[in-house]
């Protein structure tokens, strides 16, 4: 999957700004193409969990509805663990069409950003290219 460098940088900046809590956001896209990153609030306000703030999710859902755009990826950060979906992430993955992007900030100087599809409890890593 293509993930332009500026979008990746925006995500990582949002993740760092949110420390020590997890940060989250949504990438809106069309077809295979990511269009824009929308930073959202983490309603869980937790260092180990995220919940995209319902008002943000609703706003973005209404924005893309009928526009040909879609929720292309769901991003969140792992401040102290690896860039891999947690058991909770897998259980609460309700968007089989979307890519789940996870940034690990274990080494803040060198964040690790990875992408996954999570379909019916199965985790499949997808390669990200700039
Ligand atoms: Zn997670």
Coordinates of C-alpha atoms in Angstrom, one line a residue, residues 7 24 55 73 75 88 101 109:
X7 CA 1.0 11.7 5.7
X24 CA -5.4 8.0 17.0
X55 CA -17.9 13.0 17.6
X73 CA -7.1 3.5 7.4
X75 CA -4.3 4.9 12.9
X88 CA -8.1 -5.6 22.2
X101 CA -1.9 1.5 11.0
X109 CA 13.7 8.7 17.6

